[in-house]
mmCIF file of C-alpha atoms and ligand atoms in Angstrom:
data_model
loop_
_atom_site.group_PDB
_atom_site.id
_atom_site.type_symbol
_atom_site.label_atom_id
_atom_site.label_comp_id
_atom_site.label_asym_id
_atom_site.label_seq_id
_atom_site.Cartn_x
_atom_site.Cartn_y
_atom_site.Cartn_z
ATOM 1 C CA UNK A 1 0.000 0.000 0.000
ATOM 2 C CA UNK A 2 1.370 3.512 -0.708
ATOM 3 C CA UNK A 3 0.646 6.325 1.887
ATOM 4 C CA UNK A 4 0.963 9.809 -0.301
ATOM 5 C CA UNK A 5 1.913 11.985 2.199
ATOM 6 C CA UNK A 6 1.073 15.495 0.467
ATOM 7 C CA UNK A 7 3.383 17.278 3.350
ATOM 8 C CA UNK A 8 6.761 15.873 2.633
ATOM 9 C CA UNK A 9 8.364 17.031 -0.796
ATOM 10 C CA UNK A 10 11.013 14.381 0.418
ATOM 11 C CA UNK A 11 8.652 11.607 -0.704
ATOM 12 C CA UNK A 12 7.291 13.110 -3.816
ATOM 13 C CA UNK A 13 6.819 10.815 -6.784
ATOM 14 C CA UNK A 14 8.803 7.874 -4.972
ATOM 15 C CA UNK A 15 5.964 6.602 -3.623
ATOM 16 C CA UNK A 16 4.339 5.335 -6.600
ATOM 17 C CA UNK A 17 5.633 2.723 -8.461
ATOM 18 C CA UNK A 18 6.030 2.735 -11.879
ATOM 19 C CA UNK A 19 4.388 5.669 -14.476
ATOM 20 C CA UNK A 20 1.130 4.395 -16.056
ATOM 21 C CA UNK A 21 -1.603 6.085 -17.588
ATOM 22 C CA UNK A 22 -4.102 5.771 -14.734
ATOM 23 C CA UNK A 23 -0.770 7.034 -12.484
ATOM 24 C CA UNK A 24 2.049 8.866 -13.703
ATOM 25 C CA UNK A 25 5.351 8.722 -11.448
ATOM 26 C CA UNK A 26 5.714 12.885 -11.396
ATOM 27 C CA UNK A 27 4.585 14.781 -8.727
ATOM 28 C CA UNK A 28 3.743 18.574 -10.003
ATOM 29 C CA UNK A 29 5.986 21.401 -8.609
ATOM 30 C CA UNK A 30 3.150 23.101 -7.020
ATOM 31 C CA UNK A 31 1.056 21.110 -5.823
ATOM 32 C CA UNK A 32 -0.515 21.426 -2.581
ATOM 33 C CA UNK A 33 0.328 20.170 0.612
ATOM 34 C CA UNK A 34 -2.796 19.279 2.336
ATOM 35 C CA UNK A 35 -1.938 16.297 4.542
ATOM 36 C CA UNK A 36 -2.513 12.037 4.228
ATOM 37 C CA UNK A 37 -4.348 10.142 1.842
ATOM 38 C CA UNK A 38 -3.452 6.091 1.549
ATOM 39 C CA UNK A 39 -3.276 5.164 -2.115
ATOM 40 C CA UNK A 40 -3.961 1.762 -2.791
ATOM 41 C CA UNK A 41 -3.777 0.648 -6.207
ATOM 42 C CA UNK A 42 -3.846 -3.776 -6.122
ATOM 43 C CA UNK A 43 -6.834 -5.990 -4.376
ATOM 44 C CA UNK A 44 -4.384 -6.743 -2.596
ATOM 45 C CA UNK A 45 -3.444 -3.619 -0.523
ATOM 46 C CA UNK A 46 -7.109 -3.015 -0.545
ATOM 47 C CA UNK A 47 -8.237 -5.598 1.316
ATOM 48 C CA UNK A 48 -5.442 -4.831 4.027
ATOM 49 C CA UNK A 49 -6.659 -1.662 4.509
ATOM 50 C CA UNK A 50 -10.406 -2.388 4.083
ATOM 51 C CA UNK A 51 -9.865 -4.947 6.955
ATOM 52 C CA UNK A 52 -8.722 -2.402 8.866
ATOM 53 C CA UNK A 53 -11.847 -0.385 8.565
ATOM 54 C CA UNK A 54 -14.234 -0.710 11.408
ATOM 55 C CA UNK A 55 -17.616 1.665 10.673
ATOM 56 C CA UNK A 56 -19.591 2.452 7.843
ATOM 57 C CA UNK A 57 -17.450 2.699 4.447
ATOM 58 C CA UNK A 58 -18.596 4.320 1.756
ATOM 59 C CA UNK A 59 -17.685 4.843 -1.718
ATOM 60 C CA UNK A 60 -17.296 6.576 -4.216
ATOM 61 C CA UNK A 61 -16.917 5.418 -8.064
ATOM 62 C CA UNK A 62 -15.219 7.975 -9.943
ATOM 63 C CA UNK A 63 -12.779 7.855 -13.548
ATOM 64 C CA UNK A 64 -10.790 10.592 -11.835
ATOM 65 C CA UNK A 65 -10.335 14.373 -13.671
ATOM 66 C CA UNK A 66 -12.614 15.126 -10.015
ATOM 67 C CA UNK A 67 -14.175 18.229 -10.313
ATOM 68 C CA UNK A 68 -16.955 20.358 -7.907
ATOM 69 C CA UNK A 69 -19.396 17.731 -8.633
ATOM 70 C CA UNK A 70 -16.971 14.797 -7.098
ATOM 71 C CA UNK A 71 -16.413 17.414 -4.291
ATOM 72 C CA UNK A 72 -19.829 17.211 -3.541
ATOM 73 C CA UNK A 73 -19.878 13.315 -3.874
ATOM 74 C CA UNK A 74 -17.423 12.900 -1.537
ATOM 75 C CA UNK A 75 -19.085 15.276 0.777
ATOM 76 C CA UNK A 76 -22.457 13.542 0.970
ATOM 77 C CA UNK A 77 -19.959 10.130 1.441
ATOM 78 C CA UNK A 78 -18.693 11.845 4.195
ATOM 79 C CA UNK A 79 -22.177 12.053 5.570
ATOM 80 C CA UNK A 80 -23.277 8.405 5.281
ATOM 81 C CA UNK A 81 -20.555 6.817 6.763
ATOM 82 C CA UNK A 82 -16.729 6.678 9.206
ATOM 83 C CA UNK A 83 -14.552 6.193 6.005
ATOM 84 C CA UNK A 84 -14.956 7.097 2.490
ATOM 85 C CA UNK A 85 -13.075 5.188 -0.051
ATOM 86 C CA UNK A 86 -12.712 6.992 -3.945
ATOM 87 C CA UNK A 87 -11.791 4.812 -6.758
ATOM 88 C CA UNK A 88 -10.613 6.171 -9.524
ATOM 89 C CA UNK A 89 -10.324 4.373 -12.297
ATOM 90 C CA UNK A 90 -10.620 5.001 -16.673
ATOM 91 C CA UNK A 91 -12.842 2.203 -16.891
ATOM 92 C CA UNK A 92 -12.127 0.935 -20.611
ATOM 93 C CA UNK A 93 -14.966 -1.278 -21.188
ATOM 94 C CA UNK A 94 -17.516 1.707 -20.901
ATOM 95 C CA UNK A 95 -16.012 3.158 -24.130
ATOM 96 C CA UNK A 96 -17.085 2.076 -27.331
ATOM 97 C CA UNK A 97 -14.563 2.031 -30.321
ATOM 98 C CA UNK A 98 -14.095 5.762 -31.518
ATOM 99 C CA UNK A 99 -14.968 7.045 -27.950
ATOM 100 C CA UNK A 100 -12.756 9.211 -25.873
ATOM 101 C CA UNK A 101 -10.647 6.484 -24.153
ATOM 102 C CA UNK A 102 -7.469 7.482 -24.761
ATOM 103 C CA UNK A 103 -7.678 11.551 -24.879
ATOM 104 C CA UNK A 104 -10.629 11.177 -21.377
ATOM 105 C CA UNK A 105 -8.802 13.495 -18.883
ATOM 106 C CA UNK A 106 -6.478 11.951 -16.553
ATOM 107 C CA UNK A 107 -5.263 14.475 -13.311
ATOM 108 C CA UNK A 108 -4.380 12.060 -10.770
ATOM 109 C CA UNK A 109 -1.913 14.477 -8.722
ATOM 110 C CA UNK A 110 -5.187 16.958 -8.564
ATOM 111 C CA UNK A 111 -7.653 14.255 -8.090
ATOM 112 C CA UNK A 112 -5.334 13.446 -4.683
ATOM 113 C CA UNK A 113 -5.046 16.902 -3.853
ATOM 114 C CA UNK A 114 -9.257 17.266 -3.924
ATOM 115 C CA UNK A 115 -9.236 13.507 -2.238
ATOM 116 C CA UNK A 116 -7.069 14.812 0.806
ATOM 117 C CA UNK A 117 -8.491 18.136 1.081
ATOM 118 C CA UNK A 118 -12.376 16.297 0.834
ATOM 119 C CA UNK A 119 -10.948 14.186 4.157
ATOM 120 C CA UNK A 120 -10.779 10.761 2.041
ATOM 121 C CA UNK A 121 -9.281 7.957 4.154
ATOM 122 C CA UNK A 122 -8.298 5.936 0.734
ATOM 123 C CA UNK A 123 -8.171 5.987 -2.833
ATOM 124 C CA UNK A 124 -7.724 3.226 -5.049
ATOM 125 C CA UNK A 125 -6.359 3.187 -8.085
ATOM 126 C CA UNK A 126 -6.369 0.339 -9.930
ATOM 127 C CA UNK A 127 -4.064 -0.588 -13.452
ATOM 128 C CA UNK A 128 -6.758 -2.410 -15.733
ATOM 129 C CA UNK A 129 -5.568 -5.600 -15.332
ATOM 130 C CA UNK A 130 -6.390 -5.963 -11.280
ATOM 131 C CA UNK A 131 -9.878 -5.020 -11.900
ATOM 132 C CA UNK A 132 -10.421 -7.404 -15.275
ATOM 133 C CA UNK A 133 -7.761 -9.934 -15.280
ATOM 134 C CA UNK A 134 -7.820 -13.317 -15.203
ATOM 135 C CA UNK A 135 -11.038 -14.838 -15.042
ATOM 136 C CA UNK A 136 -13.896 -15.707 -17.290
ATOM 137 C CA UNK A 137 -14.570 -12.572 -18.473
ATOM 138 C CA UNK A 138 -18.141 -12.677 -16.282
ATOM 139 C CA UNK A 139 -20.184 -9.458 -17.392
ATOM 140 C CA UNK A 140 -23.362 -7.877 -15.982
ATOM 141 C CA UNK A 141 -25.873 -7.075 -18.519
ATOM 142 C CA UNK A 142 -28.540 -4.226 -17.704
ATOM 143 C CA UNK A 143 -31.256 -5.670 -20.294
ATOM 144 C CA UNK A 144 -33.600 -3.105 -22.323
ATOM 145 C CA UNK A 145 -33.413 0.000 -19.933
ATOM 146 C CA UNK A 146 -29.561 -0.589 -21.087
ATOM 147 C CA UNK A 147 -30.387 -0.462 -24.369
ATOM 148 C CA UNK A 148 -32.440 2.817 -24.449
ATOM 149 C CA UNK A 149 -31.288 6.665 -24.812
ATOM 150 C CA UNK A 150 -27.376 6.718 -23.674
ATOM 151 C CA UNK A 151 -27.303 2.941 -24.766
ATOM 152 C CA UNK A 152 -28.822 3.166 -27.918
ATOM 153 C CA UNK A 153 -26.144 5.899 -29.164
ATOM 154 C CA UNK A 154 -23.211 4.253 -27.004
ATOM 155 C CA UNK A 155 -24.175 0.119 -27.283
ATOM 156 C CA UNK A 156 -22.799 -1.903 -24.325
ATOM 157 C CA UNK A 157 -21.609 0.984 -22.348
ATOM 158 C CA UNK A 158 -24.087 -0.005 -19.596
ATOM 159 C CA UNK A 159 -22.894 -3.278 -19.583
ATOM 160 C CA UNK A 160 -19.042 -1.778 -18.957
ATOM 161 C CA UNK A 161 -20.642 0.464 -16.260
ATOM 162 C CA UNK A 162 -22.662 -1.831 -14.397
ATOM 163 C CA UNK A 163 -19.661 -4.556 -14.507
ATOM 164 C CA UNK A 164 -17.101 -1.968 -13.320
ATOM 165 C CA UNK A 165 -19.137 -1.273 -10.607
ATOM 166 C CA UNK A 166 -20.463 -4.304 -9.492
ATOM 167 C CA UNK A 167 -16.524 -5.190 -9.097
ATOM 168 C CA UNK A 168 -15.463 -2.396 -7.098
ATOM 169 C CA UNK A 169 -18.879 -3.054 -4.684
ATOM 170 C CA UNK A 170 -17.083 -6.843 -4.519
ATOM 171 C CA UNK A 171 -13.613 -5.241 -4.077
ATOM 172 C CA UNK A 172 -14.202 -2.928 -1.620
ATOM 173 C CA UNK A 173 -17.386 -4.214 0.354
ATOM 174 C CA UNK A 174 -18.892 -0.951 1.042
ATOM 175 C CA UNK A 175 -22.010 0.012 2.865
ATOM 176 C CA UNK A 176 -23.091 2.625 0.669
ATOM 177 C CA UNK A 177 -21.863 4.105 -2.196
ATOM 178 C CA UNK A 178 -22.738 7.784 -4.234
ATOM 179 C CA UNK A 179 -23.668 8.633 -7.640
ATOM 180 C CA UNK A 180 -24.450 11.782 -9.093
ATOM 181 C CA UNK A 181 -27.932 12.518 -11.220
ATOM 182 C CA UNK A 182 -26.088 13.998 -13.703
ATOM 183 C CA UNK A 183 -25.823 10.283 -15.488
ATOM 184 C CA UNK A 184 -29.330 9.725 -14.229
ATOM 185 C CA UNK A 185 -29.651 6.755 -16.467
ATOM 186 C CA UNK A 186 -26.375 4.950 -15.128
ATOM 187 C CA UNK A 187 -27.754 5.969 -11.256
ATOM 188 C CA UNK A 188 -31.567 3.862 -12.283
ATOM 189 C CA UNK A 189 -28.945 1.190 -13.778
ATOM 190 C CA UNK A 190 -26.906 0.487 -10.743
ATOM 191 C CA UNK A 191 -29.349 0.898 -8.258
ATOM 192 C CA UNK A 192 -31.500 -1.523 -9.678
ATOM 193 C CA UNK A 193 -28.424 -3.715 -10.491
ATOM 194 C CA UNK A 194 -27.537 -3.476 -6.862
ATOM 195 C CA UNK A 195 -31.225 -4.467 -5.499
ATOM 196 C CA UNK A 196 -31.847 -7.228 -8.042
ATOM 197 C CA UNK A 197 -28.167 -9.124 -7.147
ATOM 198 C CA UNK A 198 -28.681 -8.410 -3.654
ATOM 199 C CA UNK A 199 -25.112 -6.977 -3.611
ATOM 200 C CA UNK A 200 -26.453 -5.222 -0.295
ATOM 201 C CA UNK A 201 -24.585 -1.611 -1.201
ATOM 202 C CA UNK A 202 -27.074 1.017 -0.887
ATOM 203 C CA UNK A 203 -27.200 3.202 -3.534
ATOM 204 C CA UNK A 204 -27.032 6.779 -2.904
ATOM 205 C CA UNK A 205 -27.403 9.901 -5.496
ATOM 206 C CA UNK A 206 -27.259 14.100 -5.111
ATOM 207 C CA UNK A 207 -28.428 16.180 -7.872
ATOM 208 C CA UNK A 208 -25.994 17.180 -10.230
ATOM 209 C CA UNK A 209 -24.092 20.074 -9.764
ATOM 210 C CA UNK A 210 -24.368 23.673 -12.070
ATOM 211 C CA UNK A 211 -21.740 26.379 -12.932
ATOM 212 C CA UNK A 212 -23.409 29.591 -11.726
ATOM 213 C CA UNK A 213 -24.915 29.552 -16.056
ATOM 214 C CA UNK A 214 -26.419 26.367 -15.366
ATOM 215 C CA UNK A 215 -24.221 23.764 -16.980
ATOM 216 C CA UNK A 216 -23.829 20.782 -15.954
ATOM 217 C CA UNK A 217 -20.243 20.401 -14.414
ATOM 218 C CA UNK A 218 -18.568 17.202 -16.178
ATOM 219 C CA UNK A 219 -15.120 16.143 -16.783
ATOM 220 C CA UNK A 220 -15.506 16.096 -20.478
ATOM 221 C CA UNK A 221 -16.529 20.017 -20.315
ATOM 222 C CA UNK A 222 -12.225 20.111 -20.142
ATOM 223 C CA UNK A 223 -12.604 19.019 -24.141
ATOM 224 C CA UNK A 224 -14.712 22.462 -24.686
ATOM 225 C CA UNK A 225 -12.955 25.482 -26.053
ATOM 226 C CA UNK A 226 -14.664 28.922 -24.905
ATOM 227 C CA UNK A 227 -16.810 29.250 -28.032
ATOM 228 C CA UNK A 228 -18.551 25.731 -27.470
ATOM 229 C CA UNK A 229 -19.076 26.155 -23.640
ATOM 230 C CA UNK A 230 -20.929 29.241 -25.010
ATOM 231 C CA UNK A 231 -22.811 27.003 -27.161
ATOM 232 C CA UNK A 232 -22.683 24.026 -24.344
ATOM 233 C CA UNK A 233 -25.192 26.181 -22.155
ATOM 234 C CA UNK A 234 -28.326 25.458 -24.504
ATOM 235 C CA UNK A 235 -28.523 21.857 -22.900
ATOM 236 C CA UNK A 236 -29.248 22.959 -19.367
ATOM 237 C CA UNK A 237 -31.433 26.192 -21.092
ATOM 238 C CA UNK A 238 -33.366 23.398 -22.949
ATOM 239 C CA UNK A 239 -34.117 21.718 -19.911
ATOM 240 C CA UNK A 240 -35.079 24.524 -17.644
ATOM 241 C CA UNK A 241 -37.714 25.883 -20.825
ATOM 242 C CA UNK A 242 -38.927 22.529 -20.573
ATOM 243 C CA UNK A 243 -39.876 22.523 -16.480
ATOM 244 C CA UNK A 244 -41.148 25.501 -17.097
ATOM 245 C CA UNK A 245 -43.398 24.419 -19.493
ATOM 246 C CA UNK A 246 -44.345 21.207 -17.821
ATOM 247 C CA UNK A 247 -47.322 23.028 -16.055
ATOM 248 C CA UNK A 248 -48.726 22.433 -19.657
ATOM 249 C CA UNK A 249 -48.044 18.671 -20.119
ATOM 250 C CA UNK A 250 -45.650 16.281 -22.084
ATOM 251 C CA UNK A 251 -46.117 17.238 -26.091
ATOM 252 C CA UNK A 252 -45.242 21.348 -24.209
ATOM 253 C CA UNK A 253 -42.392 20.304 -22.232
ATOM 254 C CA UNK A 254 -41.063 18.288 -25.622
ATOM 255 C CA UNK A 255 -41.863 21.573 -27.527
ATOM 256 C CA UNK A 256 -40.353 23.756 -25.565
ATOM 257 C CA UNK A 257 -36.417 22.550 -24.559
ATOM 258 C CA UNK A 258 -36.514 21.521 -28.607
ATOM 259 C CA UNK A 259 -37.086 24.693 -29.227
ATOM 260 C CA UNK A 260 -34.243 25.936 -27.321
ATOM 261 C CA UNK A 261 -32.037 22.857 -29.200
ATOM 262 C CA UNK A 262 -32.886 23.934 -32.727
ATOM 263 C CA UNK A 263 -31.325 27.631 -31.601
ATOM 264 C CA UNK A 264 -28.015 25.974 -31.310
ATOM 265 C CA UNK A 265 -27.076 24.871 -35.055
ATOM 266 C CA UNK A 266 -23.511 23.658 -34.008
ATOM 267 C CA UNK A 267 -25.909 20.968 -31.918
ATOM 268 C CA UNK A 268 -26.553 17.834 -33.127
ATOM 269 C CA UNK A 269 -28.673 16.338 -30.720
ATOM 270 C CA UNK A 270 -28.653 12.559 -30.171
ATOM 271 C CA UNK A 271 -32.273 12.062 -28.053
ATOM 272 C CA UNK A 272 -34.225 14.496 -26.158
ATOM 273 C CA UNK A 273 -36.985 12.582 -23.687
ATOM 274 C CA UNK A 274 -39.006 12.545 -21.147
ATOM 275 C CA UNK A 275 -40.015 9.902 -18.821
ATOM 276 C CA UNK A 276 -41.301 8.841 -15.562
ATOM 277 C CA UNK A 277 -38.670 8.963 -12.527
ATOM 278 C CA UNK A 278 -38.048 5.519 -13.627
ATOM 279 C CA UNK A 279 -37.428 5.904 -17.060
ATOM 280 C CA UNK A 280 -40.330 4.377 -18.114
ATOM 281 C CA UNK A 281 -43.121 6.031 -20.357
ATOM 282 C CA UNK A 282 -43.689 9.371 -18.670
ATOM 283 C CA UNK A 283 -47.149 9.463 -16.931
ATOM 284 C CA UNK A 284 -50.102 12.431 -18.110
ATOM 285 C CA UNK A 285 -49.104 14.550 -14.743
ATOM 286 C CA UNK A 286 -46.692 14.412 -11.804
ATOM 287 C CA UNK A 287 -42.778 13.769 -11.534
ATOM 288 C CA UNK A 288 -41.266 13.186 -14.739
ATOM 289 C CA UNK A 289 -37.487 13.668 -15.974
ATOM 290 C CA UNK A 290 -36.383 15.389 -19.558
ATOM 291 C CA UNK A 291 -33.149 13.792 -20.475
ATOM 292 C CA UNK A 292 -30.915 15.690 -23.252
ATOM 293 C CA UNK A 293 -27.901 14.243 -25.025
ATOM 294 C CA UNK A 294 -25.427 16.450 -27.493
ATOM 295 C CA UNK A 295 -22.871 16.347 -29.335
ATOM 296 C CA UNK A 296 -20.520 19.434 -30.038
ATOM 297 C CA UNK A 297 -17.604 19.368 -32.179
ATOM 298 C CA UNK A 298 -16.037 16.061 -31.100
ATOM 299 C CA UNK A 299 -18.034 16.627 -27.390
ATOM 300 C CA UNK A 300 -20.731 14.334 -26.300
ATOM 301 C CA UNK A 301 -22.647 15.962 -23.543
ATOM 302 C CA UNK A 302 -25.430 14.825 -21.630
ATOM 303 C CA UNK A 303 -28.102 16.609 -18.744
ATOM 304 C CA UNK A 304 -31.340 16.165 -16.700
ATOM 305 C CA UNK A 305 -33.630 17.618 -14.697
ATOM 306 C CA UNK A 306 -36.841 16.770 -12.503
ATOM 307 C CA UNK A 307 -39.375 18.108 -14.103
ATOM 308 C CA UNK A 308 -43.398 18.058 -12.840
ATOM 309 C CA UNK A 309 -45.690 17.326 -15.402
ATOM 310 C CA UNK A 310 -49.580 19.023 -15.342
ATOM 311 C CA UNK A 311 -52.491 19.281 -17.011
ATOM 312 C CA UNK A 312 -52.835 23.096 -17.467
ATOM 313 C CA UNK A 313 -53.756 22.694 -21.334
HETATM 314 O O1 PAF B 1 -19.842 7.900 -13.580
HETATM 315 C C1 PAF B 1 -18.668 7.502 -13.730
HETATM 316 O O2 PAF B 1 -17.696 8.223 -13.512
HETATM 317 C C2 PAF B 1 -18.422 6.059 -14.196
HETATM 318 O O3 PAF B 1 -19.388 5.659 -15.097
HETATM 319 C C3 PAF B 1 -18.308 5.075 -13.028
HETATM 320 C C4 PAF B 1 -19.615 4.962 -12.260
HETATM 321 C C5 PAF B 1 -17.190 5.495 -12.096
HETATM 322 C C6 PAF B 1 -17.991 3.680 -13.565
HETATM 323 O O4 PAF B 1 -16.791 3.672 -14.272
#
């Protein structure tokens, strides 16, 4: 197990073994000094210092490039439990071929910096080949809700999602573990995943978390130059137009965030829907949610938002 101790420049970049994508061996000049965090990055070293854990744990899934929404994540953690454990880990079977695998933001030394300042007892960070190797090559499949919306446009990612995580709620046992809403679709995914297997991990969410214009914050708003985060905003416009509208029922609601899409040429939007809470049909009134996926340039971006439907025609 490696202890990063973010005081001592002594032990800077010798803690880690070798340079790897998920980890590169260089410590940053200036990076902050902020205290302890335990870095474990095998099964191994996990499970000696998850056996060492007496309370609540809870965790955290994350693919790193942490940002205010992970903040936030590991804040509610913090809430539900004595230790909170943050995995970070580019999960390559979620990507499809021609996705952003190899160019998806990778900040490790600032992902430790926001794990120790966040008061996270442990981070793991596994290579690929301790969370997928050897073995049978068992995968969980998340049936037709999988294959809807964000798994229509991007097929099997579910199925790399829902494995990924049922393997780090094996590897690290926790109580509970927190997702945002902003993938609202992956949150109904896994917390059905983890009541139908019985893995006994409750599943936790908090809504997604805006920039002061709305947006959605994301890792892959990094890929955005300042034009298309202009551009970027009409997702989260969209989907406030549509909860306003919703006092007029679903075909408004529809009509009104498209509305705010077709304004955005540079746009090309891959679904716009609304359902029920469950991502089922949406029902005549009540709680619905409007789901909104994007792409700009070579930026896939996706939002949602409660909205409540009624019959004010
Ligand atoms: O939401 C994410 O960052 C990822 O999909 C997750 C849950 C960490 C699985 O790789």
């Amino acid at each position: 197990m490696t202890t990063v101790d973010l005081e001592d420049p002594a032990r800077r970049g010798a803690d880690l073994a070798e340079p790897s994508p998920q980890l590169p061996g260089a410590l940053p000049a200036n990076r902050r000094r902020l205290g302890a965090v335990q870095v474990v990055r095998t099964r191994a070293e996990l499970d000696a210092v998850r056996n060492g854990l007496t309370g609540r744990v809870v965790l955290v899934p994350t693919m790193g490039a942490l940002h205010g929404g992970h903040r936030a994540l590991i804040r509610a953690a913090r809430a539900l439990g004595e230790h909170v454990i943050v995995s970070i880990f580019v999960n390559p079977t979620q990507f499809g071929a021609g996705e952003d695998l190899h160019r998806y933001p990778r900040t490790p030394w600032a992902d430790l910096d926001i794990c120790t300042d966040e008061g996270v007892a442990v981070v793991f960070m596994p290579e690929t080949d301790e969370v997928y190797g050897p073995g049978l090559g068992i995968r969980v499949d998340g049936t037709e809700l999988a294959n809807r919306m964000e798994g229509a446009v991007r097929p099997g990612h579910f199925s790399g999602v829902l494995t990924v995580v049922a393997k780090l709620f094996g590897m690290v046992a926790p109580a509970a573990a927190v997702f945002g809403e902003k993938d609202y679709q992956q949150l109904v995914l896994i917390r059905a995943m983890s009541r139908e297997l019985a893995l006994r991990v409750e599943v936790h969410s908090i809504p997604t978390v805006r920039e002061t214009d709305g947006m959605a914050l994301s890792s892959r708003n990094r890929y955005l130059d300042g034009h298309q985060r202009v551009v970027a905003r009409a997702l989260s416009r969209a989907l406030r137009a549509g909860a306003t509208a919703a006092v007029h029922g679903r075909s408004s609601v529809l009509a009104a965030a498209q509305e705010v899409l077709d304004a955005e040429p540079e746009l090309t939007v891959d679904y716009l829907a609304l359902t029920d809470p469950q991502l089922g049909p949406a029902q005549e009134s009540g709680p619905a949610r409007l789901l909104v996926a994007a792409r700009l340039g070579t930026t896939r971006l996706i939002d949602n938002l409660a909205v409540t439907l009624g019959t004010d025609r």
